[in-house]
mmCIF file of C-alpha atoms in Angstrom:
data_model
loop_
_atom_site.group_PDB
_atom_site.id
_atom_site.type_symbol
_atom_site.label_atom_id
_atom_site.label_comp_id
_atom_site.label_asym_id
_atom_site.label_seq_id
_atom_site.Cartn_x
_atom_site.Cartn_y
_atom_site.Cartn_z
ATOM 1 C CA MET Q 191 58.979 -54.713 -22.802
ATOM 2 C CA PHE Q 192 56.824 -57.056 -24.966
ATOM 3 C CA SER Q 193 55.544 -59.293 -22.212
ATOM 4 C CA SER Q 194 52.603 -57.373 -20.784
ATOM 5 C CA PRO Q 195 50.273 -57.168 -23.843
ATOM 6 C CA TYR Q 196 51.244 -60.732 -24.760
ATOM 7 C CA LEU Q 197 50.413 -62.019 -21.282
ATOM 8 C CA ARG Q 198 47.097 -60.175 -21.355
ATOM 9 C CA ARG Q 199 46.129 -61.856 -24.623
ATOM 10 C CA LEU Q 200 47.388 -65.218 -23.357
ATOM 11 C CA THR Q 201 45.300 -64.816 -20.205
ATOM 12 C CA PHE Q 202 42.219 -64.043 -22.288
ATOM 13 C CA TRP Q 203 42.627 -67.159 -24.461
ATOM 14 C CA ALA Q 204 43.498 -69.341 -21.477
ATOM 15 C CA TYR Q 205 40.333 -68.410 -19.591
ATOM 16 C CA LEU Q 206 38.269 -68.693 -22.748
ATOM 17 C CA LEU Q 207 39.416 -72.163 -23.758
ATOM 18 C CA LEU Q 208 40.624 -73.911 -20.605
ATOM 19 C CA ASP Q 209 38.994 -74.720 -17.274
ATOM 20 C CA SER Q 210 39.556 -71.824 -14.866
ATOM 21 C CA GLN Q 211 41.822 -73.833 -12.526
ATOM 22 C CA GLU Q 212 44.022 -74.927 -15.412
ATOM 23 C CA ALA Q 213 43.974 -71.458 -16.966
ATOM 24 C CA GLU Q 214 45.224 -69.961 -13.698
ATOM 25 C CA GLU Q 215 48.119 -72.427 -13.549
ATOM 26 C CA VAL Q 216 49.060 -71.935 -17.197
ATOM 27 C CA VAL Q 217 49.055 -68.138 -16.862
ATOM 28 C CA GLU Q 218 51.254 -68.391 -13.746
ATOM 29 C CA ASP Q 219 53.680 -70.697 -15.561
ATOM 30 C CA TYR Q 220 53.899 -68.443 -18.603
ATOM 31 C CA SER Q 221 54.384 -65.359 -16.420
ATOM 32 C CA GLU Q 222 57.374 -67.118 -14.859
ATOM 33 C CA ILE Q 223 58.773 -68.241 -18.225
ATOM 34 C CA ILE Q 224 58.276 -64.825 -19.840
ATOM 35 C CA GLN Q 225 59.943 -63.092 -16.871
ATOM 36 C CA ASN Q 226 63.071 -65.085 -17.690
ATOM 37 C CA HIS Q 227 62.794 -64.025 -21.341
ATOM 38 C CA SER Q 228 62.163 -60.324 -20.779
ATOM 39 C CA ASP Q 229 64.506 -59.247 -23.602
ATOM 40 C CA SER Q 230 62.823 -61.147 -26.455
ATOM 41 C CA ASP Q 231 59.458 -61.021 -28.212
ATOM 42 C CA PRO Q 232 57.211 -63.768 -26.748
ATOM 43 C CA GLN Q 233 55.106 -63.810 -29.924
ATOM 44 C CA GLN Q 234 58.155 -65.052 -31.860
ATOM 45 C CA GLN Q 235 59.296 -67.324 -29.092
ATOM 46 C CA PHE Q 236 56.060 -69.115 -28.260
ATOM 47 C CA GLY Q 237 53.753 -68.333 -31.179
ATOM 48 C CA SER Q 238 50.390 -66.564 -30.997
ATOM 49 C CA PRO Q 239 48.604 -66.769 -27.602
ATOM 50 C CA CYS Q 240 45.696 -68.641 -29.196
ATOM 51 C CA SER Q 241 48.011 -71.312 -30.654
ATOM 52 C CA VAL Q 242 49.859 -71.604 -27.331
ATOM 53 C CA ILE Q 243 46.604 -72.422 -25.541
ATOM 54 C CA CYS Q 244 45.360 -74.712 -28.339
ATOM 55 C CA LYS Q 245 48.514 -76.809 -27.892
ATOM 56 C CA LEU Q 246 47.438 -77.482 -24.308
ATOM 57 C CA LEU Q 247 44.031 -78.825 -25.286
ATOM 58 C CA THR Q 248 43.617 -82.570 -25.448
ATOM 59 C CA ALA Q 249 42.010 -84.041 -28.591
ATOM 60 C CA LYS Q 250 38.746 -84.461 -26.677
ATOM 61 C CA GLN Q 251 38.795 -80.864 -25.415
ATOM 62 C CA LEU Q 252 39.590 -79.595 -28.925
ATOM 63 C CA ILE Q 253 36.625 -81.490 -30.418
ATOM 64 C CA GLN Q 254 34.387 -80.148 -27.629
ATOM 65 C CA ARG Q 255 35.461 -76.553 -28.351
ATOM 66 C CA ILE Q 256 34.947 -76.953 -32.101
ATOM 67 C CA LEU Q 257 31.508 -78.497 -31.543
ATOM 68 C CA PHE Q 258 30.667 -75.700 -29.129
ATOM 69 C CA GLY Q 259 31.615 -73.131 -31.778
ATOM 70 C CA LEU Q 260 29.543 -74.919 -34.431
ATOM 71 C CA VAL Q 261 26.453 -75.159 -32.229
ATOM 72 C CA LEU Q 262 26.890 -71.509 -31.281
ATOM 73 C CA LEU Q 263 26.979 -70.643 -34.985
ATOM 74 C CA PHE Q 264 23.874 -72.744 -35.515
ATOM 75 C CA LEU Q 265 22.131 -70.952 -32.642
ATOM 76 C CA ALA Q 266 23.176 -67.589 -34.060
ATOM 77 C CA ILE Q 267 21.471 -68.309 -37.368
ATOM 78 C CA SER Q 268 18.395 -69.911 -35.778
ATOM 79 C CA PRO Q 269 16.398 -66.613 -35.699
ATOM 80 C CA LEU Q 270 16.872 -66.400 -39.485
ATOM 81 C CA MET Q 271 15.546 -69.946 -39.813
ATOM 82 C CA LEU Q 272 12.515 -69.043 -37.719
ATOM 83 C CA PHE Q 273 11.744 -65.979 -39.834
ATOM 84 C CA SER Q 274 12.146 -67.924 -43.063
ATOM 85 C CA ARG Q 275 9.475 -70.352 -41.733
ATOM 86 C CA THR Q 276 11.508 -73.426 -42.675
ATOM 87 C CA VAL Q 277 11.529 -74.765 -39.112
ATOM 88 C CA SER Q 278 8.981 -77.351 -38.082
ATOM 89 C CA PHE Q 279 7.456 -77.467 -34.609
ATOM 90 C CA THR Q 280 9.549 -80.558 -33.803
ATOM 91 C CA ALA Q 281 12.788 -78.891 -34.909
ATOM 92 C CA ALA Q 282 11.945 -75.836 -32.820
ATOM 93 C CA ILE Q 283 11.447 -78.014 -29.735
ATOM 94 C CA LEU Q 284 14.799 -79.708 -30.372
ATOM 95 C CA LEU Q 285 16.419 -76.308 -30.818
ATOM 96 C CA LEU Q 286 14.860 -75.186 -27.543
ATOM 97 C CA ALA Q 287 16.382 -78.141 -25.714
ATOM 98 C CA VAL Q 288 19.826 -77.465 -27.247
ATOM 99 C CA GLN Q 289 19.634 -73.792 -26.285
ATOM 100 C CA TRP Q 290 18.598 -74.765 -22.792
ATOM 101 C CA GLY Q 291 21.748 -76.887 -22.551
ATOM 102 C CA PHE Q 292 23.985 -74.067 -23.728
ATOM 103 C CA LEU Q 293 22.409 -71.532 -21.457
ATOM 104 C CA GLN Q 294 23.072 -73.907 -18.563
ATOM 105 C CA TYR Q 295 26.662 -74.318 -19.683
ATOM 106 C CA THR Q 296 27.366 -70.595 -20.024
ATOM 107 C CA LEU Q 297 25.692 -69.832 -16.683
ATOM 108 C CA GLN Q 298 27.860 -72.416 -14.960
ATOM 109 C CA ARG Q 299 30.982 -71.247 -16.785
ATOM 110 C CA SER Q 300 30.459 -67.567 -16.008
ATOM 111 C CA LYS Q 301 29.827 -68.375 -12.335
ATOM 112 C CA ASP Q 302 33.061 -70.347 -12.365
ATOM 113 C CA LEU Q 303 34.983 -67.589 -14.164
ATOM 114 C CA ALA Q 304 33.615 -64.799 -11.979
ATOM 115 C CA GLN Q 305 35.655 -66.207 -9.087
ATOM 116 C CA THR Q 306 38.920 -66.101 -10.971
ATOM 117 C CA GLN Q 307 38.899 -63.314 -13.582
ATOM 118 C CA PRO Q 308 39.893 -61.910 -16.068
ATOM 119 C CA LYS Q 309 37.131 -59.411 -16.748
ATOM 120 C CA LYS Q 310 37.205 -59.757 -20.535
ATOM 121 C CA ALA Q 311 36.537 -63.501 -20.485
ATOM 122 C CA VAL Q 312 33.767 -63.052 -17.904
ATOM 123 C CA ALA Q 313 32.237 -60.275 -20.007
ATOM 124 C CA LEU Q 314 32.348 -62.435 -23.129
ATOM 125 C CA HIS Q 315 30.572 -65.299 -21.389
ATOM 126 C CA PHE Q 316 28.045 -62.908 -19.904
ATOM 127 C CA LEU Q 317 27.346 -61.487 -23.362
ATOM 128 C CA MET Q 318 27.003 -65.017 -24.748
ATOM 129 C CA GLN Q 319 24.578 -65.774 -21.929
ATOM 130 C CA ILE Q 320 22.405 -62.763 -22.752
ATOM 131 C CA VAL Q 321 22.378 -63.603 -26.470
ATOM 132 C CA LEU Q 322 21.438 -67.210 -25.702
ATOM 133 C CA ALA Q 323 18.736 -66.079 -23.294
ATOM 134 C CA LEU Q 324 17.277 -63.762 -25.948
ATOM 135 C CA LEU Q 325 17.335 -66.580 -28.505
ATOM 136 C CA LEU Q 326 15.647 -68.849 -25.997
ATOM 137 C CA MET Q 327 12.905 -66.285 -25.472
ATOM 138 C CA LEU Q 328 12.460 -65.913 -29.215
ATOM 139 C CA LEU Q 329 12.100 -69.664 -29.600
ATOM 140 C CA CYS Q 330 9.658 -69.943 -26.715
ATOM 141 C CA GLY Q 331 7.541 -67.237 -28.325
ATOM 142 C CA TRP Q 332 7.760 -68.903 -31.737
ATOM 143 C CA ILE Q 333 6.670 -72.273 -30.357
ATOM 144 C CA PHE Q 334 3.878 -70.665 -28.346
ATOM 145 C CA PHE Q 335 2.396 -68.969 -31.407
ATOM 146 C CA THR Q 336 2.957 -71.955 -33.721
ATOM 147 C CA PHE Q 337 1.347 -74.799 -31.794
ATOM 148 C CA PRO Q 338 -2.293 -73.717 -32.585
ATOM 149 C CA MET Q 339 -1.524 -74.478 -36.242
ATOM 150 C CA LEU Q 340 -0.508 -78.081 -35.502
ATOM 151 C CA GLN Q 341 -2.693 -80.879 -36.820
ATOM 152 C CA VAL Q 342 -3.305 -82.537 -33.436
ATOM 153 C CA GLY Q 343 -6.372 -83.336 -31.359
ATOM 154 C CA PRO Q 344 -7.980 -80.772 -29.017
ATOM 155 C CA SER Q 345 -6.756 -82.488 -25.831
ATOM 156 C CA THR Q 346 -3.156 -82.488 -27.135
ATOM 157 C CA LYS Q 347 -3.549 -78.823 -28.016
ATOM 158 C CA GLY Q 348 -4.820 -78.121 -24.509
ATOM 159 C CA VAL Q 349 -1.776 -79.756 -22.900
ATOM 160 C CA LEU Q 350 0.555 -77.985 -25.322
ATOM 161 C CA ALA Q 351 -1.111 -74.634 -24.608
ATOM 162 C CA VAL Q 352 -0.503 -75.012 -20.866
ATOM 163 C CA ALA Q 353 3.025 -76.381 -21.295
ATOM 164 C CA CYS Q 354 4.038 -73.665 -23.788
ATOM 165 C CA ALA Q 355 2.623 -70.920 -21.574
ATOM 166 C CA VAL Q 356 4.440 -72.314 -18.526
ATOM 167 C CA PHE Q 357 7.843 -72.665 -20.212
ATOM 168 C CA THR Q 358 7.576 -69.280 -21.906
ATOM 169 C CA VAL Q 359 6.846 -67.492 -18.629
ATOM 170 C CA SER Q 360 9.166 -69.589 -16.421
ATOM 171 C CA GLY Q 361 11.947 -69.543 -19.031
ATOM 172 C CA PHE Q 362 11.771 -65.772 -19.113
ATOM 173 C CA ALA Q 363 11.719 -65.623 -15.293
ATOM 174 C CA TYR Q 364 14.610 -68.083 -15.012
ATOM 175 C CA THR Q 365 16.779 -66.096 -17.408
ATOM 176 C CA ILE Q 366 16.143 -62.772 -15.703
ATOM 177 C CA LEU Q 367 16.530 -64.191 -12.187
ATOM 178 C CA SER Q 368 19.774 -65.950 -13.115
ATOM 179 C CA LEU Q 369 21.209 -62.820 -14.660
ATOM 180 C CA VAL Q 370 20.426 -60.775 -11.546
ATOM 181 C CA ARG Q 371 21.791 -63.668 -9.441
ATOM 182 C CA CYS Q 372 18.551 -64.292 -7.557
ATOM 183 C CA LEU Q 373 19.464 -67.957 -7.495
ATOM 184 C CA ALA Q 374 16.854 -69.468 -5.161
ATOM 185 C CA TRP Q 375 13.912 -68.214 -7.252
ATOM 186 C CA ALA Q 376 15.825 -68.969 -10.445
ATOM 187 C CA ARG Q 377 15.932 -72.614 -9.344
ATOM 188 C CA VAL Q 378 12.167 -72.665 -8.793
ATOM 189 C CA SER Q 379 11.522 -71.238 -12.267
ATOM 190 C CA LEU Q 380 14.059 -73.671 -13.705
ATOM 191 C CA VAL Q 381 12.129 -76.629 -12.305
ATOM 192 C CA CYS Q 382 8.882 -75.231 -13.811
ATOM 193 C CA PHE Q 383 10.648 -74.574 -17.116
ATOM 194 C CA ASP Q 384 12.186 -78.061 -17.223
ATOM 195 C CA ALA Q 385 8.877 -79.734 -16.346
ATOM 196 C CA ALA Q 386 7.050 -77.780 -19.059
ATOM 197 C CA VAL Q 387 9.728 -78.495 -21.685
ATOM 198 C CA CYS Q 388 9.658 -82.199 -20.761
ATOM 199 C CA CYS Q 389 5.863 -82.158 -21.042
ATOM 200 C CA THR Q 390 6.072 -80.504 -24.496
ATOM 201 C CA LEU Q 391 8.724 -83.000 -25.567
ATOM 202 C CA PHE Q 392 6.555 -85.878 -24.333
ATOM 203 C CA VAL Q 393 3.409 -84.678 -26.132
ATOM 204 C CA SER Q 394 5.408 -84.033 -29.315
ATOM 205 C CA MET Q 395 6.972 -87.475 -28.976
ATOM 206 C CA MET Q 396 3.556 -89.149 -28.690
ATOM 207 C CA ALA Q 397 2.384 -87.225 -31.779
ATOM 208 C CA GLN Q 398 5.552 -88.312 -33.631
ATOM 209 C CA LEU Q 399 5.117 -91.935 -32.607
ATOM 210 C CA SER Q 400 1.536 -91.985 -33.884
ATOM 211 C CA GLU Q 401 2.964 -91.184 -37.361
ATOM 212 C CA GLY Q 402 5.044 -94.397 -37.121
ATOM 213 C CA GLY Q 403 7.722 -93.606 -39.734
ATOM 214 C CA PHE Q 404 11.438 -94.300 -39.284
ATOM 215 C CA TRP Q 405 12.307 -90.605 -38.967
ATOM 216 C CA ASP Q 406 9.493 -90.107 -36.434
ATOM 217 C CA ILE Q 407 10.808 -92.942 -34.263
ATOM 218 C CA LEU Q 408 14.339 -91.514 -34.483
ATOM 219 C CA VAL Q 409 13.146 -88.050 -33.437
ATOM 220 C CA SER Q 410 11.146 -89.642 -30.600
ATOM 221 C CA LEU Q 411 14.275 -91.381 -29.358
ATOM 222 C CA SER Q 412 16.175 -88.082 -29.347
ATOM 223 C CA PHE Q 413 13.282 -86.592 -27.335
ATOM 224 C CA VAL Q 414 13.594 -89.383 -24.760
ATOM 225 C CA TYR Q 415 17.337 -88.672 -24.522
ATOM 226 C CA LEU Q 416 16.752 -84.939 -24.080
ATOM 227 C CA MET Q 417 14.091 -85.541 -21.442
ATOM 228 C CA GLY Q 418 16.592 -87.720 -19.577
ATOM 229 C CA LEU Q 419 19.233 -84.986 -19.760
ATOM 230 C CA ILE Q 420 16.843 -82.304 -18.552
ATOM 231 C CA ALA Q 421 15.508 -84.479 -15.717
ATOM 232 C CA ALA Q 422 19.047 -85.363 -14.591
ATOM 233 C CA ARG Q 423 20.119 -81.707 -14.621
ATOM 234 C CA THR Q 424 17.000 -80.623 -12.728
ATOM 235 C CA LEU Q 425 17.488 -83.284 -10.062
ATOM 236 C CA ARG Q 426 21.137 -82.220 -9.624
ATOM 237 C CA CYS Q 427 20.193 -78.560 -9.107
ATOM 238 C CA MET T 191 54.888 -88.638 -32.659
ATOM 239 C CA LEU T 192 58.424 -90.036 -32.420
ATOM 240 C CA LYS T 193 59.842 -86.598 -31.684
ATOM 241 C CA LYS T 194 57.164 -85.999 -29.080
ATOM 242 C CA ASP T 195 58.073 -89.236 -27.300
ATOM 243 C CA ILE T 196 61.774 -88.419 -27.496
ATOM 244 C CA ILE T 197 61.243 -84.978 -25.961
ATOM 245 C CA THR T 198 59.034 -86.548 -23.281
ATOM 246 C CA LEU T 199 61.819 -89.017 -22.535
ATOM 247 C CA CYS T 200 64.260 -86.113 -22.265
ATOM 248 C CA ILE T 201 61.989 -84.249 -19.825
ATOM 249 C CA LEU T 202 61.631 -87.385 -17.702
ATOM 250 C CA HIS T 203 65.398 -87.914 -17.837
ATOM 251 C CA LEU T 204 66.039 -84.348 -16.668
ATOM 252 C CA LEU T 205 63.633 -84.891 -13.792
ATOM 253 C CA MET T 206 65.241 -88.245 -12.927
ATOM 254 C CA GLU T 207 68.519 -86.385 -12.397
ATOM 255 C CA LYS T 208 67.052 -83.789 -10.048
ATOM 256 C CA GLU T 209 63.998 -81.660 -9.346
ATOM 257 C CA ARG T 210 63.910 -78.679 -11.705
ATOM 258 C CA TYR T 211 61.821 -75.593 -12.364
ATOM 259 C CA GLY T 212 59.882 -75.107 -15.587
ATOM 260 C CA TYR T 213 62.007 -72.505 -17.315
ATOM 261 C CA GLU T 214 65.228 -74.375 -16.499
ATOM 262 C CA MET T 215 63.919 -77.479 -18.276
ATOM 263 C CA ILE T 216 62.552 -75.541 -21.231
ATOM 264 C CA ALA T 217 65.875 -73.747 -21.678
ATOM 265 C CA LEU T 218 67.807 -77.044 -21.536
ATOM 266 C CA LEU T 219 65.465 -78.713 -24.006
ATOM 267 C CA LYS T 220 65.507 -75.693 -26.312
ATOM 268 C CA SER T 221 69.301 -75.980 -26.576
ATOM 269 C CA SER T 222 68.919 -79.621 -27.702
ATOM 270 C CA PHE T 223 65.851 -79.078 -29.910
ATOM 271 C CA PRO T 224 66.337 -75.535 -31.283
ATOM 272 C CA ASP T 225 63.705 -75.901 -34.026
ATOM 273 C CA THR T 226 60.976 -76.864 -31.564
ATOM 274 C CA GLN T 227 58.854 -74.024 -30.208
ATOM 275 C CA GLU T 228 59.016 -73.456 -26.479
ATOM 276 C CA SER T 229 55.240 -73.609 -26.236
ATOM 277 C CA VAL T 230 55.401 -77.217 -27.513
ATOM 278 C CA LEU T 231 57.984 -78.057 -24.842
ATOM 279 C CA TYR T 232 55.787 -76.466 -22.203
ATOM 280 C CA ALA T 233 52.709 -78.374 -23.467
ATOM 281 C CA LEU T 234 54.598 -81.673 -23.089
ATOM 282 C CA LEU T 235 55.758 -80.765 -19.597
ATOM 283 C CA ARG T 236 52.219 -79.787 -18.674
ATOM 284 C CA SER T 237 50.758 -83.032 -20.039
ATOM 285 C CA LEU T 238 53.226 -85.023 -17.890
ATOM 286 C CA TYR T 239 51.996 -83.085 -14.866
ATOM 287 C CA LYS T 240 48.324 -83.512 -15.805
ATOM 288 C CA ASP T 241 48.715 -87.257 -16.327
ATOM 289 C CA GLY T 242 50.166 -87.633 -12.835
ATOM 290 C CA ASN T 243 53.732 -88.396 -13.945
ATOM 291 C CA ALA T 244 55.070 -85.331 -12.162
ATOM 292 C CA SER T 245 54.029 -83.165 -9.248
ATOM 293 C CA THR T 246 54.900 -79.559 -8.453
ATOM 294 C CA TYR T 247 55.816 -77.425 -5.482
ATOM 295 C CA LEU T 248 56.746 -73.778 -5.041
ATOM 296 C CA GLN T 249 60.119 -72.677 -3.738
ATOM 297 C CA GLU T 250 61.777 -69.300 -3.436
ATOM 298 C CA SER T 251 64.889 -68.885 -5.553
ATOM 299 C CA ALA T 252 68.131 -67.151 -4.626
ATOM 300 C CA GLU T 253 67.370 -64.486 -7.278
ATOM 301 C CA GLY T 254 64.052 -63.618 -5.651
ATOM 302 C CA PRO T 255 60.912 -64.883 -7.408
ATOM 303 C CA VAL T 256 59.072 -68.003 -6.266
ATOM 304 C CA ARG T 257 59.562 -70.829 -8.748
ATOM 305 C CA LYS T 258 57.442 -73.848 -9.515
ATOM 306 C CA TYR T 259 59.578 -76.985 -9.275
ATOM 307 C CA TYR T 260 58.669 -80.301 -10.868
ATOM 308 C CA ARG T 261 59.416 -83.694 -9.357
ATOM 309 C CA LEU T 262 58.729 -87.160 -10.784
ATOM 310 C CA SER T 263 56.042 -89.302 -9.211
ATOM 311 C CA GLU T 264 56.271 -93.086 -8.857
ATOM 312 C CA GLN T 265 54.137 -93.387 -11.984
ATOM 313 C CA GLY T 266 56.491 -90.968 -13.746
ATOM 314 C CA VAL T 267 59.507 -93.137 -12.908
ATOM 315 C CA GLN T 268 57.725 -96.184 -14.362
ATOM 316 C CA TYR T 269 56.790 -94.183 -17.449
ATOM 317 C CA TYR T 270 60.429 -93.116 -17.828
ATOM 318 C CA HIS T 271 61.610 -96.748 -17.729
ATOM 319 C CA ALA T 272 58.936 -97.787 -20.248
ATOM 320 C CA LEU T 273 59.898 -94.997 -22.658
ATOM 321 C CA TYR T 274 63.593 -95.697 -22.142
ATOM 322 C CA ASP T 275 63.093 -99.384 -23.018
ATOM 323 C CA GLN T 276 61.183 -98.394 -26.144
ATOM 324 C CA TRP T 277 63.992 -96.033 -27.094
ATOM 325 C CA LYS T 278 66.611 -98.782 -26.614
ATOM 326 C CA GLN T 279 64.590 -101.196 -28.763
ATOM 327 C CA LEU T 280 64.296 -98.571 -31.485
ATOM 328 C CA GLN T 281 68.028 -97.914 -31.322
ATOM 329 C CA GLN T 282 68.701 -101.662 -31.618
ATOM 330 C CA SER T 283 66.359 -101.952 -34.622
ATOM 331 C CA LEU T 284 68.148 -99.105 -36.365
ATOM 332 C CA GLN T 285 71.557 -100.634 -35.635
ATOM 333 C CA ASN T 286 70.380 -103.966 -37.083
ATOM 334 C CA LEU T 287 69.591 -102.105 -40.301
ATOM 335 C CA GLY T 288 73.055 -100.579 -40.311
ATOM 336 C CA ILE T 289 71.933 -97.131 -39.217
ATOM 337 C CA SER T 290 74.163 -96.044 -36.386
#
C-alpha cells in the first residue's frame, strides 16, 4: 500500500543522480525488494529515496554531483553579476566556456534519459537545458556589447567583433536547433560557435599575456585548457 | 569501515554457499545486523556487483516473479579469501589481547 509513491520518488532520484543504465537496474532491484515487503512502510525500512540513492554514489560521483550543484548555483546567479557590472570581460569569457560545458552535459544527459524515462527527470533536465541556453544567450549578448569598451588595439577589436558576432548568432542557432532536435544543422552551428569562442579566448589570452602579470598568465593558462577542451569536444562530435 | 567489511564478508560468504537472490540475502543479513538499514545492505551488494566480484542472472521463481540471482565471480572468490584472512588476523589479534 505504501510502495507505489515511494517507488515513484525513488525512480525520480535514481534517474536524477545515477547514470540511466544504473538507475534502471537499481529501480528494478528495489521494485523486487519492495514487493517482498508489501506490508511495511519503505520510508521507514530503507530511509528517504534521496538518501537511498546517495548511498549508491561513489565518493567520486558524490563530489561530481556536489560540484555540479555548486556550478549550477553559480550560473544561476551569473545574470545578477552581469547586471551589477562587477564582471570583467575575461570573467565573462570564462563563464561562457563553463556554460558551454554544462549545456553540452545537459544535452547529452537528456538525450540519454529520453530513451529510458521517467518523464519527470527528463523534464527537469530539459528545463535545466533551457535555463542554461537562456543564460548562454545573455552572456553572449553581454560580451558582444562589452567588447567595444575594451582597451585594445583596433585590429584586436576587429577580430573580437567578428568572433563575438559569430558565436552570438551560432550559439543562438545551436541552442534552438538542439532543442528542436535538428541535430545535423546543430552540429554545424556548434562548430562555428566553438571556433568563434576559441578565437575569442585566443585573442583575450594574447591581450592577457601582453599585461605579463602572474594573474594574467594564470588566466591565460586556463584559456589554453578551455580551448583544448572545446577543440576535443568539437572533434568528437 | 570495519562493520562495512564484515558485512561484505558476510555477503561473500552467503554467495560462496550458493547463488542467491537480492531480497533473500538482504533478509538474512538484516536478521544478523538488525540495526543496519536495508538500503546500506543493498548498497554493499550493489558495490560488489559493480566491482566485478559478483554477476547476476534472472530466473523465474516458484512463486511467480522473475528474480535477479547473484553469483560470485573468480575475482569475488579471491576477494572473499582476502577478507576472510584479514578477519582471521583481526580475531587472532583480539585473542592475543585477551578479548575473546
